[in-house]
Short mmCIF file of C-alpha atoms and ligand atoms in Angstrom, two decimals:
data_model
loop_
_atom_site.label_atom_id
_atom_site.label_comp_id
_atom_site.label_asym_id
_atom_site.label_seq_id
_atom_site.Cartn_x
_atom_site.Cartn_y
_atom_site.Cartn_z
CA MET A 414 -14.14 14.27 1.06
CA LEU A 415 -12.57 11.14 0.73
CA ARG A 416 -14.91 8.12 -0.66
CA LEU A 417 -13.34 4.65 -0.63
CA THR A 418 -14.78 0.97 -1.40
CA ASP A 419 -15.89 -0.75 1.77
CA THR A 420 -15.34 -4.25 1.67
CA GLN A 421 -18.32 -5.15 4.30
CA THR A 422 -21.03 -3.24 2.74
CA LYS A 423 -19.56 -3.35 -0.92
CA THR A 424 -20.42 0.35 -1.29
CA VAL A 425 -18.53 3.38 -1.81
CA ARG A 426 -18.65 5.15 1.30
CA GLU A 427 -17.52 8.38 2.74
CA VAL A 428 -14.46 7.82 5.05
CA THR A 429 -15.36 9.51 8.47
CA ALA A 430 -13.17 10.25 11.51
CA SER A 431 -14.82 9.23 14.70
CA THR A 432 -12.59 11.90 16.54
CA PRO A 433 -13.03 15.26 14.82
CA GLY A 434 -9.88 16.03 13.11
CA LEU A 435 -8.12 12.46 13.70
CA LEU A 436 -8.08 9.60 11.16
CA THR A 437 -7.21 6.22 12.72
CA VAL A 438 -5.81 3.70 10.47
CA TYR A 439 -4.64 0.36 10.82
CA ALA A 440 -2.73 -1.32 7.98
CA CYS A 441 -1.86 -5.09 7.93
CA GLY A 442 1.93 -5.22 7.56
CA PRO A 443 4.32 -7.65 6.30
CA THR A 444 5.50 -10.89 7.32
CA VAL A 445 9.29 -10.31 7.74
CA TYR A 446 10.67 -13.61 6.40
CA ARG A 447 11.76 -12.37 2.93
CA TYR A 448 12.10 -9.21 0.83
CA ALA A 449 8.72 -7.89 0.00
CA HIS A 450 7.96 -7.97 -3.61
CA VAL A 451 6.47 -5.10 -5.53
CA GLY A 452 2.95 -6.72 -5.14
CA ASN A 453 3.18 -6.20 -1.35
CA LEU A 454 4.28 -2.84 -1.89
CA ARG A 455 1.20 -1.81 -4.23
CA THR A 456 -0.71 -2.74 -1.08
CA PHE A 457 1.42 -0.59 1.12
CA LEU A 458 1.14 2.02 -1.22
CA LEU A 459 -2.80 2.02 -0.83
CA THR A 460 -2.51 3.01 2.64
CA ASP A 461 -0.15 5.90 1.89
CA LEU A 462 -2.49 7.32 -0.80
CA ILE A 463 -5.27 7.33 1.62
CA ARG A 464 -3.25 9.07 4.16
CA ARG A 465 -2.14 11.74 1.82
CA THR A 466 -5.60 12.10 0.61
CA ALA A 467 -7.30 12.37 3.74
CA GLU A 468 -4.74 15.24 4.89
CA ARG A 469 -5.61 17.51 2.00
CA ARG A 470 -8.74 18.21 3.69
CA GLY A 471 -6.95 18.94 7.25
CA LEU A 472 -7.39 15.55 8.69
CA ARG A 473 -4.46 14.24 10.87
CA VAL A 474 -3.74 10.43 10.23
CA LYS A 475 -2.66 8.34 13.13
CA LEU A 476 -1.29 5.09 11.28
CA VAL A 477 -0.20 2.00 12.80
CA GLN A 478 1.09 -0.94 10.69
CA ASN A 479 2.22 -4.33 12.44
CA ILE A 480 5.23 -6.19 11.55
CA THR A 481 4.40 -9.93 11.96
CA ASP A 482 7.53 -11.86 13.24
CA VAL A 483 5.94 -14.66 14.76
CA GLY A 484 2.89 -17.00 14.24
CA HIS A 485 2.06 -16.75 10.66
CA LEU A 486 2.26 -20.21 9.55
CA GLN A 487 2.72 -21.28 5.77
CA ASP A 488 -0.66 -22.26 4.87
CA ASP A 489 -2.89 -19.26 5.61
CA THR A 490 -5.50 -19.91 3.16
CA ALA A 491 -6.79 -22.61 5.30
CA ILE A 492 -9.51 -21.77 7.75
CA ASP A 493 -6.91 -21.81 10.30
CA SER A 494 -3.15 -21.52 9.20
CA THR A 495 -1.42 -24.68 9.08
CA GLY A 496 2.21 -25.77 8.48
CA GLU A 497 5.59 -24.45 9.93
CA ASP A 498 5.78 -20.81 11.04
CA LYS A 499 7.15 -18.86 7.93
CA LEU A 500 9.84 -17.24 10.00
CA LEU A 501 11.15 -20.43 11.40
CA ALA A 502 11.28 -22.29 8.10
CA GLN A 503 13.29 -19.33 6.73
CA ALA A 504 15.50 -19.43 9.64
CA ARG A 505 16.34 -23.16 9.08
CA LEU A 506 17.15 -22.44 5.65
CA GLU A 507 19.43 -19.40 5.94
CA ASP A 508 20.65 -20.98 9.19
CA LYS A 509 20.19 -17.97 11.44
CA SER A 510 18.15 -17.24 14.32
CA PRO A 511 14.22 -16.68 13.56
CA PHE A 512 14.92 -12.85 15.08
CA ALA A 513 17.81 -12.03 12.98
CA ILE A 514 15.68 -13.00 10.01
CA ALA A 515 13.02 -11.03 11.24
CA ARG A 516 15.11 -7.85 11.95
CA PHE A 517 16.78 -8.14 8.52
CA TYR A 518 13.67 -8.39 6.46
CA GLU A 519 12.09 -5.43 8.42
CA ASP A 520 14.86 -3.23 7.61
CA ALA A 521 14.67 -4.34 4.12
CA PHE A 522 10.94 -3.52 4.15
CA HIS A 523 11.60 -0.02 5.64
CA ARG A 524 14.19 0.86 2.96
CA ASP A 525 11.74 -0.47 0.18
CA LEU A 526 8.93 1.96 1.53
CA ALA A 527 11.47 4.82 1.52
CA ALA A 528 12.38 3.87 -2.06
CA LEU A 529 8.52 4.24 -2.74
CA ASN A 530 8.18 7.34 -0.89
CA VAL A 531 5.58 5.75 1.21
CA ARG A 532 5.54 7.79 4.51
CA PRO A 533 6.20 6.04 7.64
CA ALA A 534 3.66 4.92 10.02
CA ASP A 535 3.19 6.21 13.66
CA ALA A 536 4.07 2.80 15.18
CA TYR A 537 5.31 -0.32 13.78
CA PRO A 538 4.42 -2.82 16.52
CA ARG A 539 6.30 -6.26 16.18
CA ALA A 540 4.02 -9.37 17.25
CA SER A 541 6.89 -10.88 19.15
CA GLU A 542 6.81 -7.79 21.50
CA TRP A 543 3.23 -7.94 22.09
CA ILE A 544 2.80 -11.44 23.58
CA PRO A 545 1.52 -10.38 26.91
CA SER A 546 -1.14 -8.20 25.43
CA MET A 547 -2.38 -11.24 23.15
CA ILE A 548 -2.42 -13.24 26.15
CA THR A 549 -4.72 -11.05 27.86
CA LEU A 550 -7.14 -10.55 25.04
CA ILE A 551 -7.39 -14.47 24.84
CA GLU A 552 -8.12 -14.77 28.20
CA ARG A 553 -10.95 -12.13 27.56
CA LEU A 554 -12.39 -14.15 24.89
CA VAL A 555 -12.19 -17.24 27.02
CA ALA A 556 -13.92 -15.53 30.00
CA SER A 557 -16.62 -14.17 27.56
CA GLY A 558 -17.40 -17.47 26.16
CA ASN A 559 -16.14 -16.69 22.63
CA ALA A 560 -12.96 -19.27 23.15
CA TYR A 561 -12.10 -22.39 24.59
CA VAL A 562 -9.37 -24.66 25.13
CA GLY A 563 -9.60 -27.64 22.91
CA ASP A 564 -8.72 -31.07 23.35
CA ASP A 565 -5.37 -30.89 22.43
CA GLY A 566 -4.50 -27.80 24.57
CA THR A 567 -4.85 -25.43 21.85
CA VAL A 568 -7.18 -22.18 22.64
CA TYR A 569 -9.72 -21.78 19.71
CA PHE A 570 -12.15 -18.82 18.96
CA ALA A 571 -15.56 -20.67 18.62
CA ALA A 572 -16.69 -19.20 15.03
CA GLN A 573 -20.43 -19.99 16.06
CA SER A 574 -20.29 -17.59 19.26
CA TYR A 575 -20.31 -14.56 16.83
CA ASP A 576 -23.27 -14.07 15.00
CA ALA A 577 -21.90 -11.72 12.51
CA TYR A 578 -19.09 -14.07 11.32
CA GLY A 579 -18.70 -13.93 7.63
CA GLN A 580 -20.11 -10.53 6.85
CA LEU A 581 -16.97 -9.17 5.66
CA SER A 582 -15.96 -11.84 3.23
CA GLY A 583 -19.49 -13.19 2.58
CA ASN A 584 -18.34 -16.46 3.89
CA ARG A 585 -21.12 -18.32 5.67
CA LEU A 586 -19.98 -20.85 8.45
CA GLU A 587 -22.15 -23.83 6.92
CA ASP A 588 -20.50 -23.41 3.61
CA LEU A 589 -16.81 -23.18 4.85
CA ARG A 590 -16.17 -26.71 5.49
CA ALA A 591 -16.26 -27.53 1.81
CA GLY A 592 -14.78 -24.79 0.35
CA HIS A 593 -11.62 -24.29 2.47
CA GLY A 594 -10.01 -27.55 2.95
CA ALA A 595 -11.04 -28.02 6.47
CA THR A 596 -12.74 -31.13 6.24
CA GLY A 597 -12.24 -33.48 9.12
CA GLU A 598 -9.83 -30.96 10.86
CA SER A 599 -12.14 -30.59 13.87
CA ALA A 600 -11.57 -34.40 14.80
CA ALA A 601 -7.99 -33.99 14.09
CA THR A 602 -7.13 -30.95 16.04
CA GLY A 603 -9.24 -30.96 19.03
CA LYS A 604 -11.59 -28.06 17.77
CA ARG A 605 -15.20 -28.09 18.33
CA PHE A 606 -16.07 -26.73 15.27
CA HIS A 607 -14.58 -26.96 11.87
CA ALA A 608 -14.30 -23.14 11.45
CA ASP A 609 -12.83 -22.27 14.76
CA TRP A 610 -9.28 -21.14 14.78
CA ALA A 611 -6.43 -21.12 17.17
CA LEU A 612 -5.62 -18.11 19.03
CA TRP A 613 -2.91 -19.67 20.97
CA LYS A 614 -0.90 -22.80 20.20
CA LEU A 615 1.04 -25.20 22.20
CA ALA A 616 4.97 -25.15 21.63
CA GLY A 617 5.05 -28.94 21.00
CA ALA A 618 8.43 -29.71 19.27
CA HIS A 619 9.06 -25.70 18.94
CA ARG A 620 11.79 -24.38 21.24
CA GLU A 621 12.25 -20.99 19.29
CA MET A 622 9.66 -18.14 19.52
CA THR A 623 7.76 -19.71 22.21
CA TRP A 624 6.12 -17.66 25.39
CA ASP A 625 4.79 -18.76 28.62
CA SER A 626 1.06 -18.40 28.86
CA PRO A 627 -1.81 -19.55 31.24
CA TRP A 628 -2.28 -22.61 28.89
CA GLY A 629 1.46 -23.67 28.64
CA ALA A 630 4.28 -22.42 26.48
CA GLY A 631 3.54 -21.81 23.11
CA PHE A 632 2.85 -19.09 20.62
CA PRO A 633 -0.12 -16.86 19.17
CA GLY A 634 -2.23 -17.39 16.22
CA TRP A 635 -1.46 -15.19 13.41
CA HIS A 636 -4.94 -13.28 13.57
CA VAL A 637 -5.00 -12.31 17.02
CA GLU A 638 -1.90 -10.31 16.68
CA CYS A 639 -3.56 -7.95 14.65
CA SER A 640 -6.65 -7.44 17.18
CA ALA A 641 -4.37 -7.07 19.93
CA MET A 642 -2.06 -4.55 18.60
CA SER A 643 -4.81 -2.51 16.80
CA LEU A 644 -7.13 -2.18 19.98
CA ASP A 645 -3.97 -1.35 22.03
CA LEU A 646 -2.51 1.36 19.68
CA LEU A 647 -5.72 2.92 18.17
CA GLY A 648 -8.54 1.90 20.74
CA ASP A 649 -11.84 0.39 20.15
CA THR A 650 -12.92 2.39 17.39
CA ILE A 651 -10.80 2.55 14.17
CA ASP A 652 -11.61 4.54 11.43
CA LEU A 653 -10.05 2.45 8.73
CA HIS A 654 -8.46 -0.83 8.20
CA THR A 655 -6.33 -1.83 5.01
CA GLY A 656 -4.77 -4.79 3.60
CA GLY A 657 -4.53 -6.85 0.45
CA ILE A 658 -7.44 -8.56 -0.99
CA ASP A 659 -6.28 -11.87 0.16
CA LEU A 660 -6.51 -10.96 3.75
CA ARG A 661 -10.08 -10.47 3.65
CA PHE A 662 -10.60 -14.15 4.49
CA PRO A 663 -9.81 -15.70 6.84
CA HIS A 664 -7.34 -12.99 8.39
CA HIS A 665 -9.61 -10.02 8.48
CA GLU A 666 -13.01 -11.97 9.25
CA ASP A 667 -11.25 -13.54 12.01
CA GLU A 668 -9.68 -10.55 13.12
CA ARG A 669 -13.10 -8.62 13.14
CA ALA A 670 -14.60 -11.62 15.14
CA GLN A 671 -12.23 -11.30 17.91
CA SER A 672 -11.95 -7.51 18.16
CA ASN A 673 -15.82 -7.40 18.13
CA CYS A 674 -16.42 -10.06 20.51
CA ALA A 675 -13.62 -8.38 23.05
CA VAL A 676 -15.04 -4.87 23.17
CA GLY A 677 -18.88 -5.64 22.53
CA HIS A 678 -19.22 -3.54 19.43
CA GLU A 679 -18.10 -3.11 15.79
CA VAL A 680 -14.41 -1.94 16.07
CA VAL A 681 -13.52 -0.93 12.23
CA GLY A 682 -15.59 1.53 10.48
CA HIS A 683 -14.14 1.04 6.88
CA TRP A 684 -12.40 -2.09 5.67
CA VAL A 685 -10.60 -1.24 2.41
CA HIS A 686 -8.79 -4.00 0.43
CA GLY A 687 -6.25 -3.55 -2.43
CA GLU A 688 -6.47 -5.82 -5.29
CA HIS A 689 -3.54 -8.04 -6.41
CA LEU A 690 -0.72 -6.92 -8.51
CA LEU A 691 -0.22 -9.48 -11.49
CA PHE A 692 3.25 -9.52 -13.32
CA GLU A 693 2.98 -10.36 -16.93
CA GLY A 694 -0.59 -11.64 -16.53
CA ARG A 695 -0.23 -13.71 -13.42
CA LYS A 696 -0.49 -12.79 -9.76
CA MET A 697 2.66 -11.86 -8.23
CA ALA A 698 3.72 -14.41 -5.85
CA LYS A 699 6.66 -16.50 -4.52
CA SER A 700 4.88 -19.91 -5.33
CA THR A 701 4.23 -18.50 -9.22
CA GLY A 702 7.95 -17.90 -9.25
CA ASN A 703 7.49 -14.27 -10.82
CA VAL A 704 8.46 -12.18 -7.88
CA VAL A 705 10.03 -8.57 -8.59
CA LEU A 706 11.73 -6.79 -5.82
CA VAL A 707 12.60 -3.20 -5.61
CA GLU A 708 16.20 -3.77 -6.27
CA ASP A 709 15.32 -5.63 -9.31
CA VAL A 710 13.71 -2.45 -10.84
CA THR A 711 16.85 -0.18 -9.88
CA ALA A 712 19.25 -2.86 -11.13
CA ARG A 713 17.71 -2.15 -14.54
CA GLY A 714 18.66 1.52 -14.07
CA HIS A 715 14.88 2.68 -13.60
CA ASP A 716 13.83 5.16 -10.62
CA PRO A 717 12.13 3.25 -7.87
CA LEU A 718 9.32 5.78 -8.37
CA ALA A 719 8.49 4.54 -11.80
CA LEU A 720 6.89 1.51 -9.91
CA ARG A 721 4.99 3.98 -7.86
CA LEU A 722 3.83 5.82 -11.00
CA ALA A 723 3.09 2.34 -12.53
CA PHE A 724 0.75 1.66 -9.61
CA LEU A 725 -1.14 4.79 -9.77
CA SER A 726 -1.84 4.17 -13.36
CA SER A 727 -4.79 1.73 -12.17
CA ARG A 728 -7.03 1.92 -9.48
CA TYR A 729 -6.27 0.29 -6.46
CA ARG A 730 -9.46 -1.91 -6.57
CA GLN A 731 -8.80 -3.14 -9.81
CA GLN A 732 -5.99 -5.83 -10.66
CA ALA A 733 -2.94 -4.35 -12.44
CA ASN A 734 -0.73 -6.07 -14.54
CA LEU A 735 2.76 -4.96 -14.40
CA SER A 736 5.52 -5.52 -17.10
CA TRP A 737 8.91 -4.38 -17.78
CA GLU A 738 7.60 -2.08 -20.57
CA SER A 739 4.94 -0.56 -18.20
CA ILE A 740 7.67 0.13 -15.60
CA ALA A 741 10.02 1.49 -18.64
CA ALA A 742 6.99 3.91 -19.70
CA ALA A 743 6.34 5.09 -16.31
CA ASP A 744 10.05 5.81 -15.87
CA ALA A 745 10.21 7.97 -19.16
CA LEU A 746 6.90 9.77 -18.19
CA ILE A 747 8.72 10.47 -14.63
CA THR A 748 11.48 11.96 -16.20
CA ARG A 749 9.66 14.02 -18.67
CA TRP A 750 7.45 15.59 -15.77
CA ARG A 751 10.43 16.40 -13.73
CA THR A 752 12.17 18.24 -16.68
CA ALA A 753 9.08 20.04 -17.39
CA VAL A 754 8.48 21.10 -13.73
CA ALA A 755 12.04 22.03 -13.47
CA ALA A 756 11.81 24.22 -16.83
CA TRP A 757 8.45 25.66 -15.37
CA ALA A 758 9.97 26.54 -12.04
CA GLU A 759 12.21 29.18 -14.17
CA SER A 760 9.21 31.06 -15.26
CA PRO A 761 7.67 34.01 -13.55
CA SER A 762 5.47 32.61 -10.57
CA GLU A 763 1.59 32.46 -10.93
CA ALA A 764 -0.97 31.15 -8.71
CA ILE A 765 -2.03 27.66 -8.91
CA ALA A 766 -4.37 26.64 -11.58
CA PRO A 767 -7.63 26.22 -9.42
CA ALA A 768 -9.69 24.19 -11.72
CA TYR A 769 -7.13 21.58 -12.39
CA ARG A 770 -6.14 21.50 -8.65
CA ASP A 771 -9.71 20.63 -7.90
CA GLU A 772 -10.07 18.08 -10.71
CA VAL A 773 -6.88 16.06 -9.33
CA LEU A 774 -8.33 16.24 -5.69
CA ALA A 775 -11.79 15.23 -6.70
CA ALA A 776 -10.35 12.33 -8.47
CA PHE A 777 -8.18 11.08 -5.60
CA GLU A 778 -11.47 11.52 -3.13
CA ASP A 779 -13.49 9.20 -5.60
CA ASP A 780 -12.38 6.27 -4.46
CA LEU A 781 -8.57 6.91 -5.35
CA ASP A 782 -9.40 7.35 -9.01
CA THR A 783 -5.67 7.62 -9.43
CA PRO A 784 -5.63 6.80 -13.33
CA LYS A 785 -8.20 9.87 -13.73
CA ALA A 786 -5.79 12.27 -11.67
CA LEU A 787 -2.82 11.38 -14.07
CA GLN A 788 -5.05 12.14 -17.19
CA VAL A 789 -5.87 15.53 -15.71
CA LEU A 790 -2.15 16.13 -15.11
CA ARG A 791 -1.28 15.01 -18.93
CA ARG A 792 -4.13 17.34 -20.23
CA LEU A 793 -2.54 20.25 -17.82
CA GLU A 794 0.88 19.59 -19.34
CA LYS A 795 -0.43 20.24 -22.86
CA ASP A 796 -2.70 23.25 -22.02
CA ASP A 797 -1.46 26.23 -23.67
CA GLU A 798 -3.91 28.51 -21.75
CA VAL A 799 -2.10 27.88 -18.63
CA ALA A 800 1.18 29.93 -17.86
CA PRO A 801 4.17 27.81 -17.05
CA GLY A 802 4.39 29.25 -13.55
CA ALA A 803 0.97 28.05 -12.81
CA LYS A 804 1.61 24.53 -14.41
CA PHE A 805 4.37 24.53 -11.92
CA GLU A 806 2.36 25.30 -8.84
CA THR A 807 -0.51 22.76 -9.78
CA PHE A 808 2.19 20.18 -10.44
CA ALA A 809 4.01 20.86 -7.12
CA TRP A 810 0.56 20.75 -5.43
CA ALA A 811 -0.27 17.36 -7.04
CA ASP A 812 2.97 15.59 -6.04
CA THR A 813 1.87 16.06 -2.53
CA LEU A 814 -0.68 13.34 -3.27
CA LEU A 815 1.54 11.51 -6.10
CA GLY A 816 4.40 11.20 -4.29
CA LEU A 817 6.72 11.06 -7.50
CA ASP A 818 9.31 13.76 -6.52
CA LEU A 819 8.42 15.90 -9.33
CA ALA A 820 10.31 19.02 -8.34
CA ARG A 821 13.60 17.09 -7.75
CA THR A 822 15.55 18.58 -10.34
CA VAL A 823 14.29 22.15 -9.95
CA GLY A 824 17.02 24.87 -9.81
CA GLN A 825 19.61 22.06 -10.34
CA PRO A 826 22.24 22.45 -13.22
CA VAL A 827 20.71 18.96 -14.04
CA VAL A 828 18.14 20.81 -15.85
CA ALA A 829 20.28 21.95 -18.50
CA ALA A 830 22.06 18.80 -18.59
CA ALA A 831 18.96 17.05 -19.45
CA LEU A 832 19.07 18.98 -22.70
CA PRO A 833 21.34 17.87 -25.28
CA GLY A 834 24.63 19.55 -26.00
CA GLY A 835 23.98 22.78 -27.94
CA ALA A 836 20.25 22.89 -27.28
CA GLN A 837 20.12 25.76 -24.99
CA SER A 838 22.09 28.11 -27.08
CA LEU A 839 19.43 27.45 -30.19
CA LEU A 840 16.89 27.93 -27.70
CA ASP A 841 18.34 31.40 -26.60
CA GLU A 842 18.83 32.24 -30.20
CA ARG A 843 15.06 30.97 -30.95
CA ALA A 844 13.80 33.17 -28.39
CA ALA A 845 15.61 36.24 -29.57
CA ALA A 846 14.41 35.42 -33.11
CA ARG A 847 10.79 35.21 -31.76
CA THR A 848 11.16 38.65 -30.04
CA GLY A 849 12.55 40.24 -33.47
CA LYS A 850 9.26 38.48 -35.31
CA ASP A 851 11.93 36.55 -37.36
CA PHE A 852 9.85 33.92 -37.81
CA ALA A 853 11.92 32.17 -40.53
CA ALA A 854 14.56 31.85 -38.21
CA SER A 855 12.35 30.64 -35.43
CA ASP A 856 10.93 27.76 -37.66
CA ARG A 857 14.63 26.56 -38.63
CA LEU A 858 15.84 26.72 -35.30
CA ARG A 859 12.54 24.52 -34.30
CA ASP A 860 13.78 22.25 -36.92
CA GLU A 861 17.47 22.08 -35.56
CA LEU A 862 16.30 21.58 -32.11
CA ALA A 863 13.77 18.62 -33.06
CA ALA A 864 17.00 16.99 -34.69
CA LEU A 865 18.47 17.12 -31.40
CA GLY A 866 15.31 15.53 -29.93
CA VAL A 867 13.80 18.82 -28.13
CA SER A 868 10.38 19.82 -29.18
CA VAL A 869 9.52 23.33 -28.99
CA LYS A 870 6.25 24.71 -28.35
CA ASP A 871 5.00 28.59 -28.27
CA THR A 872 2.82 29.40 -25.71
CA LYS A 873 1.34 32.84 -24.45
CA ALA A 874 3.92 33.05 -21.98
CA GLY A 875 6.76 32.17 -24.33
CA GLN A 876 8.31 29.11 -25.73
CA GLU A 877 8.47 26.01 -23.83
CA TRP A 878 10.51 22.81 -24.55
CA SER A 879 10.46 19.26 -23.85
CA LEU A 880 12.33 16.13 -24.77
CA ALA A 881 10.57 14.04 -27.44
P1 LIG B 925 2.57 -10.61 3.67
O1 LIG B 925 3.85 -10.30 3.95
O2 LIG B 925 2.93 -11.99 2.74
O3 LIG B 925 1.92 -10.94 4.93
O4 LIG B 925 1.86 -9.72 2.82
C1 LIG B 925 1.89 -8.43 2.94
C2 LIG B 925 0.58 -7.52 2.10
O5 LIG B 925 0.76 -7.84 0.59
C3 LIG B 925 -0.76 -8.21 2.56
O6 LIG B 925 -1.52 -7.14 2.55
C4 LIG B 925 -1.13 -9.19 1.23
O7 LIG B 925 -2.56 -9.01 1.14
C5 LIG B 925 -0.28 -8.36 0.08
N1 LIG B 925 -0.25 -9.01 -1.08
C6 LIG B 925 0.15 -10.23 -1.27
N2 LIG B 925 0.52 -10.53 -2.58
C7 LIG B 925 0.05 -9.57 -3.37
C8 LIG B 925 0.14 -9.19 -4.88
N3 LIG B 925 0.44 -10.10 -5.70
N4 LIG B 925 -0.48 -7.94 -4.97
C9 LIG B 925 -0.70 -7.32 -4.06
N5 LIG B 925 -0.80 -7.21 -2.76
C10 LIG B 925 -0.30 -8.53 -2.38
ZN1 LIG B 926 -3.54 -8.16 10.10
#
């Protein structure tokens, strides 16, 4: 069964479905004020890999991913996010309504996911369409004594009201003041305690994206969105919660406190965080100025799935360093594998190679050891003991996890076209020479093919070619 690193216990634990046969997963989604960069996509891919792996053991996966289109303020690393709403700031910049901005980038997000073969979630709730439920949740937290209306009219969560606060990120309330830039904030904002955070903010000068509430017109805090949407759509026991490592604190720490206090028990069974993507050595971020988009990759002539393969080359819990060279190398490997898979598909059918299949699945189930799974497949590719038909079956099976469309060119004339001109007739001649045991001719034809960039190998099942 699938084992994943759990952020809260810092151990690799088996993922368990609290309802037999059904795994519930909540994935923190994008804030739709700009195109997702490929770093964001690496994080979204993590959930897809988890889902595909769980499905191999017959689990049905119910996946919800939120769309944040309100409430995410510019400085989200502070204890309580501050600054302007990211959507409103972008709307001002593009001179459009915030909703137009949100829908535009939400559509782009779905296109990016499709380009990377990330299968769609069961639901994509939008924060702006979930306000009544957030208000109900906040009311519940006020009634239970976990939240209060501050002197400034903002509704705050009282961090000290939740004893287990900090367990997810390892932050202790008493240490937060110094480390997270909140010095003096309690006095300035109307909070009772420096680590409290806003659940509902008053509209103030805001005119757009505000809603009526028992505390006056305003808008929700970012963290409360995820509590309300996950509890509503997945219930009060959620097997798995995913996101990028930067969301561990404060976003997920605060979400955990809200959800657990609202229902009176631990909601999320397993927290899984993906490490950051670096580009040419530095964390990919708009602020770093090294953002790469899917369309930058395709504009250079690469298959977007080369990105997916490049991501699979490192394990999700480790930082990955992407470069144009690594994307190009991944693109070349995908082409090589597709060509090989199409060629193997022409051979007589054979049963899957069970040892290789089991090794690939074991690697995925071992905390998504995708680099290992790729190594196993490279080994299979070269294994002369395995018949081409069995290689085809095994690669096609593995691709249900990899998601690289490796059978894309099977049965298409593209296969022949992938061979340089004249190579097919040389291959046919060589096959005939070998049948006639004319090894001198066979060697000469091998050299001629090599000169065309086609390398030929003889296996028990006949000759196999690949592009050098
Ligand atoms: P955002 O749209 O900014 O809310 O981010 C969407 C997701 O991408 C979150 O889960 C972030 O943690 C994640 N993320 C942001 N930057 C990176 C990065 N450089 N590498 C991997 N994930 C990232
Ligand atoms: Zn979230």
